[in-house]
């Protein structure tokens, strides 16, 4: 696996050292994304992407704060409850812990399209995180995601962005645009973390 392009991720020498907060999208970055229109509605549908937990552990060990920012429209659609999502995330955290990895915060949007200010590409999830972590700001944060709304949200705030390009057959509409807009394009979280550290 090779980084296909790094453009504008580190504009100046020293930018890398300023990075302190890493925002991760969930589906397609940490765990295998279900087919378009399908959702992770229970833990038995969860499949880790190879090396994802170890990549999060590497970020932890480097002293970076790692935050999840995930759209969970399945809740708006009635396919998943808040409790069901909390259960999935509790299991995810337990598995991460076993591998020496930790998420410092999880932010999710339970809403449908066009209903709120937090569903990415809106920026509400990040603004909440910036309130919870006063040391965080767009200048010392990066967003790693596998869809155009992830990259758009990061760019709206002026964060650095890394696009995780999925397998071609799984690529969403907007992938080409996301790859064009992102500061870097990689094929996995493992590769993204290699770039950041
Ligand atoms: Mg995703
Ligand atoms: Zn929302």
Short mmCIF file of C-alpha atoms and ligand atoms in Angstrom, two decimals:
data_model
loop_
_atom_site.label_atom_id
_atom_site.label_comp_id
_atom_site.label_asym_id
_atom_site.label_seq_id
_atom_site.Cartn_x
_atom_site.Cartn_y
_atom_site.Cartn_z
CA UNK A 1 0.00 0.00 0.00
CA UNK A 2 1.32 3.35 -0.91
CA UNK A 3 0.18 6.87 -0.29
CA UNK A 4 -1.18 8.04 -3.55
CA UNK A 5 -0.83 11.71 -2.91
CA UNK A 6 0.15 14.10 -0.18
CA UNK A 7 -0.76 17.62 -1.04
CA UNK A 8 -1.11 20.50 1.34
CA UNK A 9 -1.23 18.32 4.44
CA UNK A 10 1.83 19.97 5.95
CA UNK A 11 2.08 23.43 4.53
CA UNK A 12 5.08 24.47 6.57
CA UNK A 13 7.90 22.69 8.29
CA UNK A 14 6.74 22.30 11.89
CA UNK A 15 3.06 21.77 11.07
CA UNK A 16 3.40 18.10 11.86
CA UNK A 17 4.56 18.94 15.37
CA UNK A 18 1.48 21.10 15.95
CA UNK A 19 -0.89 18.19 15.42
CA UNK A 20 -2.56 17.22 18.69
CA UNK A 21 -6.11 16.06 17.87
CA UNK A 22 -7.13 13.37 15.43
CA UNK A 23 -10.77 13.02 14.40
CA UNK A 24 -11.75 9.70 12.89
CA UNK A 25 -14.82 8.82 10.94
CA UNK A 26 -16.00 5.34 11.96
CA UNK A 27 -17.48 3.22 9.16
CA UNK A 28 -14.90 2.72 6.42
CA UNK A 29 -12.04 3.96 8.59
CA UNK A 30 -12.14 1.93 11.82
CA UNK A 31 -14.52 -0.84 10.81
CA UNK A 32 -15.56 -2.20 7.45
CA UNK A 33 -18.27 -0.06 5.95
CA UNK A 34 -21.49 -1.89 5.18
CA UNK A 35 -22.87 -1.61 1.64
CA UNK A 36 -24.45 1.76 0.81
CA UNK A 37 -27.86 2.07 2.48
CA UNK A 38 -27.02 -0.61 5.03
CA UNK A 39 -26.00 0.07 8.63
CA UNK A 40 -24.15 -1.45 11.57
CA UNK A 41 -27.13 -2.06 13.83
CA UNK A 42 -25.58 -4.59 16.19
CA UNK A 43 -22.13 -5.72 17.31
CA UNK A 44 -22.31 -8.94 15.31
CA UNK A 45 -22.19 -6.81 12.16
CA UNK A 46 -18.97 -5.09 13.25
CA UNK A 47 -15.80 -6.00 11.40
CA UNK A 48 -12.52 -4.30 12.29
CA UNK A 49 -10.44 -3.05 9.41
CA UNK A 50 -6.97 -4.61 9.51
CA UNK A 51 -4.61 -2.74 11.81
CA UNK A 52 -7.17 -0.11 12.82
CA UNK A 53 -6.94 -0.75 16.56
CA UNK A 54 -3.14 -0.80 16.42
CA UNK A 55 -3.17 2.45 14.44
CA UNK A 56 -5.31 4.08 17.15
CA UNK A 57 -2.91 2.75 19.79
CA UNK A 58 -0.01 4.34 17.92
CA UNK A 59 -1.81 7.70 17.97
CA UNK A 60 -2.45 7.28 21.71
CA UNK A 61 1.20 6.47 22.34
CA UNK A 62 2.27 9.53 20.38
CA UNK A 63 0.26 11.62 22.85
CA UNK A 64 -2.44 12.63 20.39
CA UNK A 65 -6.07 12.89 21.45
CA UNK A 66 -8.23 10.61 19.30
CA UNK A 67 -11.90 11.43 18.78
CA UNK A 68 -14.56 9.64 16.76
CA UNK A 69 -17.00 11.75 14.72
CA UNK A 70 -19.68 9.60 13.10
CA UNK A 71 -22.98 10.11 11.28
CA UNK A 72 -25.46 7.50 12.52
CA UNK A 73 -28.52 8.06 10.38
CA UNK A 74 -29.69 4.53 11.26
CA UNK A 75 -31.04 6.09 14.46
CA UNK A 76 -33.18 8.60 12.55
CA UNK A 77 -34.42 5.77 10.37
CA UNK A 78 -35.48 3.77 13.43
CA UNK A 79 -33.07 0.94 12.64
CA UNK A 80 -30.93 1.54 15.73
CA UNK A 81 -31.63 3.10 19.12
CA UNK A 82 -29.33 5.39 21.10
CA UNK A 83 -28.92 2.51 23.57
CA UNK A 84 -28.07 0.15 20.73
CA UNK A 85 -25.40 2.52 19.47
CA UNK A 86 -24.01 2.95 22.99
CA UNK A 87 -23.80 -0.85 23.29
CA UNK A 88 -21.87 -1.12 20.00
CA UNK A 89 -19.49 1.61 21.11
CA UNK A 90 -19.03 0.02 24.50
CA UNK A 91 -18.00 -3.25 22.85
CA UNK A 92 -15.76 -1.37 20.44
CA UNK A 93 -14.05 0.38 23.35
CA UNK A 94 -13.55 -2.89 25.22
CA UNK A 95 -11.88 -4.44 22.18
CA UNK A 96 -9.71 -1.37 21.74
CA UNK A 97 -8.66 -1.51 25.35
CA UNK A 98 -7.55 -5.12 24.91
CA UNK A 99 -5.26 -3.91 22.16
CA UNK A 100 -3.92 -0.99 24.18
CA UNK A 101 -5.96 1.56 22.25
CA UNK A 102 -8.35 4.26 23.40
CA UNK A 103 -10.81 6.75 21.95
CA UNK A 104 -10.83 9.93 24.01
CA UNK A 105 -14.30 10.91 22.85
CA UNK A 106 -17.11 9.73 20.61
CA UNK A 107 -19.42 12.19 18.87
CA UNK A 108 -22.32 10.98 16.79
CA UNK A 109 -25.12 12.58 14.80
CA UNK A 110 -28.36 10.58 15.09
CA UNK A 111 -30.27 12.76 12.62
CA UNK A 112 -31.48 12.39 9.08
CA UNK A 113 -30.18 14.49 6.20
CA UNK A 114 -30.88 18.20 6.34
CA UNK A 115 -32.30 18.15 9.89
CA UNK A 116 -29.49 19.42 12.06
CA UNK A 117 -26.20 21.21 12.33
CA UNK A 118 -24.19 18.13 13.28
CA UNK A 119 -24.55 15.66 10.42
CA UNK A 120 -21.30 15.87 8.45
CA UNK A 121 -20.62 17.87 6.24
CA UNK A 122 -22.09 20.15 8.92
CA UNK A 123 -19.59 20.94 11.64
CA UNK A 124 -21.58 20.55 14.88
CA UNK A 125 -19.83 17.36 16.02
CA UNK A 126 -16.45 19.06 15.79
CA UNK A 127 -17.69 22.21 17.50
CA UNK A 128 -18.90 20.07 20.42
CA UNK A 129 -15.49 18.43 20.61
CA UNK A 130 -13.76 21.80 20.54
CA UNK A 131 -15.91 22.84 23.51
CA UNK A 132 -15.10 19.62 25.39
CA UNK A 133 -11.37 19.90 24.62
CA UNK A 134 -10.49 23.58 24.93
CA UNK A 135 -6.93 22.94 23.71
CA UNK A 136 -8.30 21.66 20.39
CA UNK A 137 -8.79 23.90 17.39
CA UNK A 138 -8.88 23.41 13.63
CA UNK A 139 -5.22 24.37 13.39
CA UNK A 140 -4.01 21.46 15.52
CA UNK A 141 -6.56 18.89 14.31
CA UNK A 142 -6.91 16.53 11.40
CA UNK A 143 -10.01 14.75 10.08
CA UNK A 144 -9.57 11.27 8.63
CA UNK A 145 -12.59 10.00 6.69
CA UNK A 146 -13.69 7.89 3.78
CA UNK A 147 -16.44 10.09 2.36
CA UNK A 148 -16.89 13.53 0.86
CA UNK A 149 -18.92 14.85 3.84
CA UNK A 150 -15.98 13.98 6.14
CA UNK A 151 -13.56 15.96 4.00
CA UNK A 152 -16.02 18.83 3.51
CA UNK A 153 -16.65 19.16 7.24
CA UNK A 154 -12.92 19.24 7.95
CA UNK A 155 -12.34 21.82 5.25
CA UNK A 156 -15.18 24.07 6.38
CA UNK A 157 -13.43 24.40 9.73
CA UNK A 158 -9.96 24.71 8.23
CA UNK A 159 -8.74 21.39 9.59
CA UNK A 160 -6.25 19.21 7.83
CA UNK A 161 -7.95 16.34 6.01
CA UNK A 162 -6.96 12.82 5.00
CA UNK A 163 -9.19 10.86 2.65
CA UNK A 164 -9.23 7.10 3.04
CA UNK A 165 -10.04 5.83 -0.40
CA UNK A 166 -11.95 2.57 -0.19
CA UNK A 167 -11.95 -0.30 -2.67
CA UNK A 168 -13.22 1.02 -6.01
CA UNK A 169 -16.40 -1.07 -5.96
CA UNK A 170 -17.34 0.37 -2.59
CA UNK A 171 -16.53 3.95 -3.41
CA UNK A 172 -19.36 6.34 -2.81
CA UNK A 173 -20.40 9.06 -5.18
CA UNK A 174 -18.19 11.98 -4.22
CA UNK A 175 -15.00 9.95 -3.87
CA UNK A 176 -13.31 11.67 -6.77
CA UNK A 177 -14.21 15.06 -5.33
CA UNK A 178 -13.10 14.04 -1.83
CA UNK A 179 -9.76 12.85 -3.19
CA UNK A 180 -9.35 16.17 -5.00
CA UNK A 181 -10.15 18.26 -1.93
CA UNK A 182 -8.31 16.32 0.79
CA UNK A 183 -4.84 17.20 1.99
CA UNK A 184 -3.79 13.59 1.50
CA UNK A 185 -5.24 10.43 0.02
CA UNK A 186 -4.44 7.06 1.55
CA UNK A 187 -5.88 3.57 1.41
CA UNK A 188 -6.27 2.85 5.14
CA UNK A 189 -6.14 4.28 8.65
CA UNK A 190 -2.83 2.47 9.08
CA UNK A 191 -1.42 4.40 6.18
CA UNK A 192 -2.94 7.67 7.42
CA UNK A 193 -1.33 7.23 10.83
CA UNK A 194 2.02 6.46 9.19
CA UNK A 195 1.69 9.80 7.43
CA UNK A 196 0.79 11.73 10.58
CA UNK A 197 3.38 10.40 13.00
MG1 LIG B 1 -17.37 6.55 6.61
ZN1 LIG B 2 -27.19 15.77 13.64
#
